[in-house]
MMTF fields as JSON, N, C-alpha, C and O atoms, coordinates in Angstrom:
{
  "mmtfVersion": "1.0.0",
  "mmtfProducer": "UNKNOWN",
  "numBonds": 443,
  "numAtoms": 444,
  "numGroups": 111,
  "numChains": 1,
  "numModels": 1,
  "chainsPerModel": [1],
  "groupsPerChain": [111],
  "chainIdList": ["A"],
  "bondAtomList": [4, 2, 8, 6, 12, 10, 16, 14, 20, 18, 24, 22, 28, 26, 32, 30, 36, 34, 40, 38, 44, 42, 48, 46, 52, 50, 56, 54, 60, 58, 64, 62, 68, 66, 72, 70, 76, 74, 80, 78, 84, 82, 88, 86, 92, 90, 96, 94, 100, 98, 104, 102, 108, 106, 112, 110, 116, 114, 120, 118, 124, 122, 128, 126, 132, 130, 136, 134, 140, 138, 144, 142, 148, 146, 152, 150, 156, 154, 160, 158, 164, 162, 168, 166, 172, 170, 176, 174, 180, 178, 184, 182, 188, 186, 192, 190, 196, 194, 200, 198, 204, 202, 208, 206, 212, 210, 216, 214, 220, 218, 224, 222, 228, 226, 232, 230, 236, 234, 240, 238, 244, 242, 248, 246, 252, 250, 256, 254, 260, 258, 264, 262, 268, 266, 272, 270, 276, 274, 280, 278, 284, 282, 288, 286, 292, 290, 296, 294, 300, 298, 304, 302, 308, 306, 312, 310, 316, 314, 320, 318, 324, 322, 328, 326, 332, 330, 336, 334, 340, 338, 344, 342, 348, 346, 352, 350, 356, 354, 360, 358, 364, 362, 368, 366, 372, 370, 376, 374, 380, 378, 384, 382, 388, 386, 392, 390, 396, 394, 400, 398, 404, 402, 408, 406, 412, 410, 416, 414, 420, 418, 424, 422, 428, 426, 432, 430, 436, 434, 440, 438],
  "bondOrderList": [1, 1, 1, 1, 1, 1, 1, 1, 1, 1, 1, 1, 1, 1, 1, 1, 1, 1, 1, 1, 1, 1, 1, 1, 1, 1, 1, 1, 1, 1, 1, 1, 1, 1, 1, 1, 1, 1, 1, 1, 1, 1, 1, 1, 1, 1, 1, 1, 1, 1, 1, 1, 1, 1, 1, 1, 1, 1, 1, 1, 1, 1, 1, 1, 1, 1, 1, 1, 1, 1, 1, 1, 1, 1, 1, 1, 1, 1, 1, 1, 1, 1, 1, 1, 1, 1, 1, 1, 1, 1, 1, 1, 1, 1, 1, 1, 1, 1, 1, 1, 1, 1, 1, 1, 1, 1, 1, 1, 1, 1],
  "groupList": [{"groupName": "MET", "atomNameList": ["N", "CA", "C", "O"], "elementList": ["N", "C", "C", "O"], "formalChargeList": [0, 0, 0, 0], "bondAtomList": [1, 0, 2, 1, 3, 2], "bondOrderList": [1, 1, 2], "singleLetterCode": "M", "chemCompType": "L-PEPTIDE LINKING"}, {"groupName": "ARG", "atomNameList": ["N", "CA", "C", "O"], "elementList": ["N", "C", "C", "O"], "formalChargeList": [0, 0, 0, 0], "bondAtomList": [1, 0, 2, 1, 3, 2], "bondOrderList": [1, 1, 2], "singleLetterCode": "R", "chemCompType": "L-PEPTIDE LINKING"}, {"groupName": "SER", "atomNameList": ["N", "CA", "C", "O"], "elementList": ["N", "C", "C", "O"], "formalChargeList": [0, 0, 0, 0], "bondAtomList": [1, 0, 2, 1, 3, 2], "bondOrderList": [1, 1, 2], "singleLetterCode": "S", "chemCompType": "L-PEPTIDE LINKING"}, {"groupName": "THR", "atomNameList": ["N", "CA", "C", "O"], "elementList": ["N", "C", "C", "O"], "formalChargeList": [0, 0, 0, 0], "bondAtomList": [1, 0, 2, 1, 3, 2], "bondOrderList": [1, 1, 2], "singleLetterCode": "T", "chemCompType": "L-PEPTIDE LINKING"}, {"groupName": "LEU", "atomNameList": ["N", "CA", "C", "O"], "elementList": ["N", "C", "C", "O"], "formalChargeList": [0, 0, 0, 0], "bondAtomList": [1, 0, 2, 1, 3, 2], "bondOrderList": [1, 1, 2], "singleLetterCode": "L", "chemCompType": "L-PEPTIDE LINKING"}, {"groupName": "ALA", "atomNameList": ["N", "CA", "C", "O"], "elementList": ["N", "C", "C", "O"], "formalChargeList": [0, 0, 0, 0], "bondAtomList": [1, 0, 2, 1, 3, 2], "bondOrderList": [1, 1, 2], "singleLetterCode": "A", "chemCompType": "L-PEPTIDE LINKING"}, {"groupName": "ILE", "atomNameList": ["N", "CA", "C", "O"], "elementList": ["N", "C", "C", "O"], "formalChargeList": [0, 0, 0, 0], "bondAtomList": [1, 0, 2, 1, 3, 2], "bondOrderList": [1, 1, 2], "singleLetterCode": "I", "chemCompType": "L-PEPTIDE LINKING"}, {"groupName": "PRO", "atomNameList": ["N", "CA", "C", "O"], "elementList": ["N", "C", "C", "O"], "formalChargeList": [0, 0, 0, 0], "bondAtomList": [1, 0, 2, 1, 3, 2], "bondOrderList": [1, 1, 2], "singleLetterCode": "P", "chemCompType": "L-PEPTIDE LINKING"}, {"groupName": "VAL", "atomNameList": ["N", "CA", "C", "O"], "elementList": ["N", "C", "C", "O"], "formalChargeList": [0, 0, 0, 0], "bondAtomList": [1, 0, 2, 1, 3, 2], "bondOrderList": [1, 1, 2], "singleLetterCode": "V", "chemCompType": "L-PEPTIDE LINKING"}, {"groupName": "ASP", "atomNameList": ["N", "CA", "C", "O"], "elementList": ["N", "C", "C", "O"], "formalChargeList": [0, 0, 0, 0], "bondAtomList": [1, 0, 2, 1, 3, 2], "bondOrderList": [1, 1, 2], "singleLetterCode": "D", "chemCompType": "L-PEPTIDE LINKING"}, {"groupName": "GLU", "atomNameList": ["N", "CA", "C", "O"], "elementList": ["N", "C", "C", "O"], "formalChargeList": [0, 0, 0, 0], "bondAtomList": [1, 0, 2, 1, 3, 2], "bondOrderList": [1, 1, 2], "singleLetterCode": "E", "chemCompType": "L-PEPTIDE LINKING"}, {"groupName": "TRP", "atomNameList": ["N", "CA", "C", "O"], "elementList": ["N", "C", "C", "O"], "formalChargeList": [0, 0, 0, 0], "bondAtomList": [1, 0, 2, 1, 3, 2], "bondOrderList": [1, 1, 2], "singleLetterCode": "W", "chemCompType": "L-PEPTIDE LINKING"}, {"groupName": "GLY", "atomNameList": ["N", "CA", "C", "O"], "elementList": ["N", "C", "C", "O"], "formalChargeList": [0, 0, 0, 0], "bondAtomList": [1, 0, 2, 1, 3, 2], "bondOrderList": [1, 1, 2], "singleLetterCode": "G", "chemCompType": "PEPTIDE LINKING"}, {"groupName": "PHE", "atomNameList": ["N", "CA", "C", "O"], "elementList": ["N", "C", "C", "O"], "formalChargeList": [0, 0, 0, 0], "bondAtomList": [1, 0, 2, 1, 3, 2], "bondOrderList": [1, 1, 2], "singleLetterCode": "F", "chemCompType": "L-PEPTIDE LINKING"}, {"groupName": "GLN", "atomNameList": ["N", "CA", "C", "O"], "elementList": ["N", "C", "C", "O"], "formalChargeList": [0, 0, 0, 0], "bondAtomList": [1, 0, 2, 1, 3, 2], "bondOrderList": [1, 1, 2], "singleLetterCode": "Q", "chemCompType": "L-PEPTIDE LINKING"}, {"groupName": "CYS", "atomNameList": ["N", "CA", "C", "O"], "elementList": ["N", "C", "C", "O"], "formalChargeList": [0, 0, 0, 0], "bondAtomList": [1, 0, 2, 1, 3, 2], "bondOrderList": [1, 1, 2], "singleLetterCode": "C", "chemCompType": "L-PEPTIDE LINKING"}, {"groupName": "ASN", "atomNameList": ["N", "CA", "C", "O"], "elementList": ["N", "C", "C", "O"], "formalChargeList": [0, 0, 0, 0], "bondAtomList": [1, 0, 2, 1, 3, 2], "bondOrderList": [1, 1, 2], "singleLetterCode": "N", "chemCompType": "L-PEPTIDE LINKING"}, {"groupName": "HIS", "atomNameList": ["N", "CA", "C", "O"], "elementList": ["N", "C", "C", "O"], "formalChargeList": [0, 0, 0, 0], "bondAtomList": [1, 0, 2, 1, 3, 2], "bondOrderList": [1, 1, 2], "singleLetterCode": "H", "chemCompType": "L-PEPTIDE LINKING"}, {"groupName": "TYR", "atomNameList": ["N", "CA", "C", "O"], "elementList": ["N", "C", "C", "O"], "formalChargeList": [0, 0, 0, 0], "bondAtomList": [1, 0, 2, 1, 3, 2], "bondOrderList": [1, 1, 2], "singleLetterCode": "Y", "chemCompType": "L-PEPTIDE LINKING"}],
  "groupTypeList": [0, 1, 2, 3, 4, 4, 4, 3, 5, 5, 4, 5, 4, 6, 5, 7, 8, 5, 1, 5, 5, 9, 9, 10, 5, 0, 3, 7, 5, 10, 11, 12, 6, 9, 3, 3, 12, 6, 3, 9, 7, 8, 4, 4, 12, 10, 3, 6, 13, 14, 12, 6, 15, 5, 16, 15, 17, 12, 10, 9, 5, 6, 2, 9, 5, 12, 12, 9, 6, 1, 9, 5, 9, 9, 1, 1, 6, 1, 0, 5, 3, 1, 12, 6, 10, 16, 0, 7, 5, 13, 1, 4, 3, 9, 9, 10, 1, 5, 5, 6, 5, 5, 18, 4, 5, 9, 4, 14, 5, 1, 9],
  "groupIdList": [1, 2, 3, 4, 5, 6, 7, 8, 9, 10, 11, 12, 13, 14, 15, 16, 17, 18, 19, 20, 21, 22, 23, 24, 25, 26, 27, 28, 29, 30, 31, 32, 33, 34, 35, 36, 37, 38, 39, 40, 41, 42, 43, 44, 45, 46, 47, 48, 49, 50, 51, 52, 53, 54, 55, 56, 57, 58, 59, 60, 61, 62, 63, 64, 65, 66, 67, 68, 69, 70, 71, 72, 73, 74, 75, 76, 77, 78, 79, 80, 81, 82, 83, 84, 85, 86, 87, 88, 89, 90, 91, 92, 93, 94, 95, 96, 97, 98, 99, 100, 101, 102, 103, 104, 105, 106, 107, 108, 109, 110, 111],
  "secStructList": [7, 2, 2, 2, 2, 2, 2, 2, 2, 2, 2, 2, 2, 2, 2, 2, 2, 2, 2, 2, 2, 4, 4, 4, 7, 5, 7, 6, 4, 4, 4, 6, 7, 7, 7, 6, 6, 7, 7, 7, 2, 2, 2, 2, 2, 2, 2, 2, 0, 0, 0, 0, 0, 2, 2, 2, 2, 7, 6, 6, 1, 7, 7, 6, 6, 6, 7, 7, 7, 6, 6, 7, 7, 2, 2, 2, 2, 2, 2, 2, 6, 6, 7, 7, 6, 6, 7, 7, 7, 5, 7, 7, 7, 2, 2, 2, 2, 2, 2, 2, 2, 2, 2, 2, 2, 2, 2, 2, 2, 2, 7],
  "xCoordList": [39.039, 39.48, 38.325, 37.981, 37.775, 36.748, 35.503, 34.835, 35.162, 33.958, 34.287, 33.368, 35.483, 35.812, 35.685, 35.229, 36.076, 36.002, 34.627, 34.262, 33.805, 32.31, 31.61, 30.704, 31.998, 31.377, 31.731, 30.872, 33.01, 33.488, 32.752, 32.305, 32.61, 31.967, 30.413, 29.897, 29.799, 28.442, 28.24, 27.303, 29.104, 29.052, 29.232, 28.569, 30.133, 30.339, 29.116, 28.817, 28.344, 27.138, 26.031, 25.257, 25.971, 24.839, 25.26, 24.418, 26.511, 26.926, 26.139, 25.863, 25.778, 24.956, 23.558, 23.045, 22.976, 21.689, 21.881, 21.082, 22.926, 23.17, 23.43, 22.926, 24.195, 24.387, 23.109, 22.958, 22.229, 20.895, 20.181, 19.434, 20.366, 19.64, 20.304, 19.712, 21.454, 22.092, 21.159, 21.119, 20.43, 19.566, 18.511, 18.038, 18.09, 16.985, 17.547, 16.764, 18.823, 19.457, 19.364, 19.512, 19.13, 18.954, 20.202, 20.926, 20.46, 21.549, 21.028, 19.808, 21.865, 21.435, 20.557, 19.588, 20.865, 20.029, 18.593, 17.613, 18.517, 17.237, 16.462, 15.257, 17.142, 16.431, 16.065, 15.467, 16.42, 16.087, 17.163, 16.87, 18.322, 19.398, 20.278, 20.923, 20.34, 21.08, 22.445, 22.565, 23.504, 24.842, 25.593, 26.821, 24.893, 25.525, 26.455, 26.045, 27.6, 28.505, 29.188, 29.974, 28.936, 29.555, 30.873, 30.935, 31.946, 33.273, 33.957, 34.886, 33.518, 34.096, 33.596, 32.392, 34.501, 34.059, 33.234, 32.324, 33.529, 32.743, 31.333, 30.366, 31.185, 29.886, 29.138, 27.924, 29.752, 29.176, 28.636, 27.496, 29.509, 29.133, 27.978, 27.061, 27.982, 26.904, 25.529, 24.491, 25.624, 24.426, 23.826, 22.609, 24.642, 24.169, 23.694, 22.612, 24.456, 24.074, 22.799, 21.962, 22.608, 21.377, 20.176, 19.049, 20.386, 19.302, 18.85, 17.697, 19.823, 19.498, 19.695, 18.74, 20.865, 21.216, 20.607, 20.396, 20.341, 19.885, 18.509, 18.119, 17.714, 16.436, 16.409, 15.487, 17.375, 17.492, 18.554, 18.376, 19.713, 20.86, 20.845, 21.71, 19.938, 19.856, 20.75, 21.7, 20.481, 21.233, 22.704, 23.584, 22.909, 24.324, 25.011, 26.064, 24.391, 24.909, 24.928, 25.698, 24.043, 23.861, 22.347, 21.612, 21.898, 20.521, 20.293, 21.136, 19.122, 18.752, 18.563, 18.93, 17.991, 17.688, 19.002, 19.213, 19.879, 21.008, 22.345, 23.36, 22.378, 23.554, 24.45, 24.087, 25.556, 26.63, 27.499, 28.303, 27.359, 28.177, 29.186, 29.616, 29.592, 30.494, 31.876, 32.674, 32.2, 33.505, 33.583, 34.59, 32.532, 32.496, 33.428, 33.392, 34.24, 35.224, 34.666, 33.621, 35.482, 35.033, 34.668, 33.673, 35.475, 35.259, 33.895, 33.077, 33.691, 32.427, 31.244, 30.224, 31.356, 30.297, 30.055, 28.898, 31.062, 30.874, 30.086, 29.201, 30.454, 29.744, 28.308, 27.414, 28.042, 26.772, 25.81, 24.613, 26.359, 25.48, 25.077, 24.254, 25.649, 25.246, 23.949, 23.327, 23.562, 22.286, 22.591, 23.068, 22.32, 22.567, 21.335, 20.77, 20.966, 19.786, 18.594, 18.012, 18.253, 17.063, 17.425, 16.573, 18.759, 19.177, 19.111, 19.568, 18.547, 18.455, 19.777, 20.616, 19.927, 21.15, 21.04, 19.959, 22.196, 22.235, 23.436, 24.496, 23.205, 24.26, 25.031, 24.537, 26.195, 27.031, 28.348, 28.812, 28.946, 30.224, 31.316, 31.006, 32.552, 33.683, 33.817, 34.039, 33.688, 33.777, 32.649, 32.868, 31.5, 30.353, 30.572, 30.263, 31.117, 31.402, 32.444, 32.339, 33.466, 34.661, 34.152, 34.6, 33.237, 32.726, 31.918, 32.027, 31.066, 30.313, 31.211, 30.949, 32.295, 33.275, 33.983, 34.271, 34.271, 34.863, 33.94, 34.36, 32.677, 31.666, 31.529, 31.43, 31.529, 31.389, 32.601, 32.425, 33.81, 34.996, 34.926, 35.309, 34.432, 34.267, 33.349, 33.64, 32.283, 31.324, 32.015, 31.913, 32.751, 33.295, 34.422, 34.584, 35.143, 36.129, 35.521, 36.208, 34.38, 33.679, 33.456, 33.416, 33.313, 33.087, 34.31, 34.241],
  "yCoordList": [-80.411, -80.493, -81.197, -80.725, -82.277, -82.995, -82.085, -82.144, -81.319, -80.428, -79.398, -79.012, -78.892, -77.897, -78.473, -77.789, -79.699, -80.361, -80.617, -80.448, -81.019, -81.232, -79.949, -79.928, -78.868, -77.587, -77.11, -76.639, -77.237, -76.799, -77.659, -77.106, -78.91, -79.804, -79.325, -79.147, -79.158, -78.79, -77.456, -77.299, -76.494, -75.177, -75.257, -74.543, -76.13, -76.342, -76.795, -76.368, -77.709, -78.258, -77.194, -77.206, -76.296, -75.345, -74.046, -73.177, -73.886, -72.591, -72.094, -70.901, -73.051, -72.546, -72.016, -71.024, -72.732, -72.205, -70.848, -69.923, -70.777, -69.498, -68.363, -67.258, -68.605, -67.526, -67.025, -65.823, -67.868, -67.476, -66.557, -65.683, -66.702, -65.892, -64.486, -63.558, -64.326, -63.0, -61.916, -60.791, -62.225, -61.268, -60.815, -59.689, -61.597, -61.191, -60.669, -60.191, -60.71, -60.267, -58.797, -58.021, -58.403, -56.948, -56.417, -57.167, -55.144, -54.446, -53.963, -53.865, -53.633, -53.052, -51.839, -51.661, -51.0, -49.828, -50.195, -49.547, -51.286, -51.787, -52.419, -52.644, -52.704, -53.25, -52.079, -52.28, -50.814, -49.689, -49.437, -48.811, -49.902, -49.789, -48.621, -48.709, -47.529, -46.336, -46.431, -46.404, -46.545, -46.545, -45.316, -45.268, -44.37, -43.108, -42.545, -42.43, -42.225, -41.559, -42.494, -42.01, -43.823, -44.698, -45.06, -45.656, -44.738, -44.98, -46.106, -46.754, -46.306, -47.347, -48.746, -48.998, -49.66, -50.931, -51.772, -52.47, -51.724, -52.531, -51.954, -52.716, -50.628, -50.072, -50.261, -50.458, -50.213, -50.494, -51.886, -52.118, -52.863, -54.298, -54.483, -55.242, -53.802, -53.944, -53.482, -54.126, -52.322, -51.771, -52.674, -52.851, -53.21, -54.167, -55.406, -55.869, -56.023, -57.231, -57.161, -58.056, -56.043, -55.887, -55.625, -55.984, -55.041, -54.723, -55.913, -56.01, -56.841, -57.961, -59.31, -60.067, -59.575, -60.846, -61.304, -62.485, -60.219, -60.55, -61.161, -61.809, -60.936, -61.484, -62.979, -63.517, -63.631, -65.081, -65.57, -66.596, -64.832, -65.257, -64.68, -65.057, -63.825, -63.234, -62.024, -61.907, -61.128, -59.946, -60.152, -59.35, -61.292, -61.589, -62.627, -63.175, -62.87, -63.876, -65.271, -66.107, -65.528, -66.913, -67.113, -66.344, -68.161, -68.464, -69.959, -70.608, -70.47, -71.843, -71.981, -73.012, -70.955, -71.056, -70.929, -71.669, -69.937, -69.699, -70.197, -70.107, -70.696, -71.175, -70.043, -68.877, -70.339, -69.498, -69.067, -69.866, -67.82, -67.463, -66.405, -65.664, -66.297, -65.247, -65.532, -64.596, -66.649, -66.962, -66.858, -67.212, -66.381, -66.275, -65.242, -64.077, -65.642, -64.637, -64.19, -64.625, -63.274, -62.664, -63.741, -63.601, -64.783, -65.852, -66.562, -66.77, -66.887, -67.58, -66.696, -67.164, -65.397, -64.413, -64.338, -64.371, -64.242, -64.171, -65.347, -65.167, -66.631, -67.775, -67.77, -68.12, -67.377, -67.449, -66.419, -66.672, -65.248, -64.209, -64.463, -63.737, -65.491, -65.922, -66.744, -67.042, -67.103, -67.856, -69.299, -70.012, -69.74, -71.178, -71.702, -71.076, -72.881, -73.544, -72.587, -72.125, -72.306, -71.425, -69.923, -69.043, -69.688, -68.249, -67.629, -68.21, -66.468, -65.784, -65.083, -64.866, -64.741, -64.028, -62.53, -61.966, -61.973, -60.425, -59.87, -60.486, -58.731, -58.124, -57.124, -56.078, -57.554, -56.726, -56.467, -57.292, -55.313, -54.869, -55.677, -56.326, -55.604, -56.279, -55.56, -56.214, -54.21, -53.524, -53.82, -53.816, -54.066, -54.467, -55.84, -56.095, -56.725, -58.069, -58.087, -58.726, -57.327, -57.179, -56.544, -56.923, -55.593, -54.933, -55.877, -55.869, -56.738, -57.682, -58.705, -59.121, -59.105, -60.023, -59.331, -59.973, -57.994, -57.3, -57.197, -57.336, -56.951, -56.956, -58.265, -58.299, -59.335, -60.619, -61.065, -61.759, -60.653, -60.818, -60.08, -60.582, -58.847, -57.991, -58.686, -58.712, -59.233, -59.932, -61.1, -61.289, -61.883, -63.042, -62.604, -63.283, -61.59, -61.132, -60.639, -60.616, -60.288, -59.79, -60.985, -60.783, -62.18, -63.338, -63.781, -64.736],
  "zCoordList": [53.677, 52.289, 51.444, 50.361, 51.948, 51.24, 51.155, 50.123, 52.064, 51.939, 50.935, 50.212, 50.785, 49.837, 48.441, 47.525, 48.273, 46.958, 46.608, 45.444, 47.527, 47.316, 47.007, 46.174, 47.654, 47.377, 45.979, 45.234, 45.63, 44.239, 43.196, 42.192, 43.37, 42.442, 42.256, 41.153, 43.416, 43.4, 42.712, 41.93, 42.991, 42.324, 40.839, 40.085, 40.403, 38.951, 38.278, 37.163, 38.966, 38.374, 38.245, 37.288, 39.204, 39.178, 38.527, 38.306, 38.217, 37.601, 36.382, 36.249, 35.479, 34.301, 34.758, 34.238, 35.755, 36.255, 36.96, 36.81, 37.699, 38.441, 37.486, 37.688, 36.462, 35.461, 34.865, 34.648, 34.607, 34.03, 35.017, 34.577, 36.277, 37.326, 37.373, 37.925, 36.835, 36.875, 36.218, 36.715, 35.14, 34.513, 35.427, 35.272, 36.38, 37.273, 38.548, 39.369, 38.799, 40.067, 40.278, 39.333, 41.461, 41.856, 42.52, 43.175, 42.359, 43.062, 44.379, 44.507, 45.43, 46.625, 46.432, 47.17, 45.462, 45.254, 44.782, 45.15, 43.934, 43.541, 44.664, 44.55, 45.741, 46.965, 47.855, 48.912, 47.442, 48.269, 49.377, 50.395, 49.172, 50.102, 49.686, 48.642, 50.446, 50.126, 50.74, 51.965, 49.922, 50.387, 50.039, 50.116, 49.674, 49.281, 50.381, 51.536, 50.05, 51.028, 52.019, 52.834, 52.002, 52.949, 52.4, 51.325, 53.07, 52.66, 53.474, 52.991, 54.618, 55.535, 55.064, 55.106, 54.615, 54.147, 55.064, 54.617, 56.347, 57.299, 57.395, 57.394, 57.477, 57.544, 56.198, 56.231, 55.104, 53.82, 53.77, 53.37, 54.201, 54.262, 55.171, 54.857, 56.318, 57.295, 56.706, 56.855, 56.035, 55.471, 54.378, 54.314, 53.566, 52.539, 53.144, 52.785, 54.092, 54.738, 55.44, 55.324, 56.224, 57.03, 56.088, 56.431, 54.976, 53.965, 53.139, 52.718, 52.915, 51.979, 52.759, 52.93, 53.195, 53.684, 55.058, 55.334, 55.909, 57.249, 57.27, 58.241, 56.106, 55.96, 56.145, 56.758, 55.638, 55.841, 56.769, 57.424, 56.851, 57.518, 58.981, 59.772, 59.337, 60.664, 60.754, 59.98, 61.663, 61.878, 62.23, 61.915, 62.909, 63.379, 62.431, 62.756, 61.277, 60.305, 60.772, 60.297, 61.742, 62.269, 62.288, 62.907, 61.598, 61.679, 61.329, 60.711, 61.751, 61.408, 59.891, 59.327, 59.21, 57.809, 56.953, 55.993, 57.361, 56.538, 57.105, 56.414, 58.284, 58.929, 59.366, 59.21, 59.885, 60.311, 59.122, 58.643, 58.629, 57.424, 57.774, 56.89, 59.044, 59.52, 58.933, 58.875, 58.529, 57.988, 56.442, 55.83, 55.867, 54.421, 53.835, 54.229, 52.925, 52.361, 50.979, 50.495, 50.401, 49.132, 48.056, 47.345, 47.96, 46.969, 47.302, 46.406, 48.453, 48.868, 48.601, 48.096, 48.934, 48.777, 47.266, 46.85, 46.452, 45.021, 44.435, 43.599, 44.927, 44.502, 44.981, 44.211, 46.258, 46.781, 46.202, 46.062, 45.866, 45.25, 43.824, 43.266, 43.227, 41.915, 41.972, 40.952, 43.236, 43.35, 43.615, 42.733, 44.827, 45.127, 45.855, 46.752, 45.408, 46.043, 46.204, 45.223, 47.451, 47.732, 47.714, 47.833, 47.556, 47.667, 46.285, 45.3, 46.232, 44.96, 44.646, 45.52, 43.378, 42.861, 43.315, 43.482, 43.489, 43.641, 42.851, 42.74, 42.342, 41.545, 42.536, 42.957, 42.817, 43.716, 43.002, 42.216, 43.283, 42.701, 43.516, 44.514, 43.058, 43.772, 45.105, 46.124, 45.135, 46.392, 47.373, 48.584, 46.889, 47.713, 48.308, 49.472, 47.476, 48.037, 49.112, 50.159, 48.768, 49.732, 51.005, 52.088, 50.926, 52.138, 52.95, 54.176, 52.3, 53.109, 53.807, 54.936, 53.092, 53.709, 54.883, 55.893, 54.752, 55.87, 57.062, 58.21, 56.771, 57.802, 58.583, 59.81, 57.793, 58.287, 59.166, 60.167, 58.771, 59.541, 60.761, 61.817, 60.685, 61.887, 62.866, 64.062, 62.412, 63.265, 64.014, 65.226, 63.129, 63.74, 64.749, 65.764, 64.532, 65.509, 66.822, 67.844, 66.815, 68.052, 68.969, 70.183, 68.495, 69.387, 70.153, 70.927]
}
C-alpha cells in the first residue's frame, strides 16, 4: 500500500513533464512495427513489446535495467508510456496498451 502511495505521489509530480513529452512520443508504426492484420490481443501485445519495450526490459519482460514488469496492468502501462525517469514516452492506443498488458499477463502465467 505504501509503495502504491509513493508511486502515485511521484507520478503526480512528474505528470506535467511527462505530458510535455507526448508531443515527441512515437507510435509503434513510427518505430517501424507493422501490426497490420493482428487481431489476437496477446500477439499484438507481443509484437509491440518486442519491437519497443524489449530493448530495455528484455524479451521476457525481466531485466536489470527495466526490472520485472510482467505484472504491469493497463493503468501502469498508461502511466509508464507517458514517460517516466529514463523511459521515453510512447503514443499507444487504448487497444495497444491493453494488448501489452495481455501479453505481460500471458508471460507471467507461463512461469
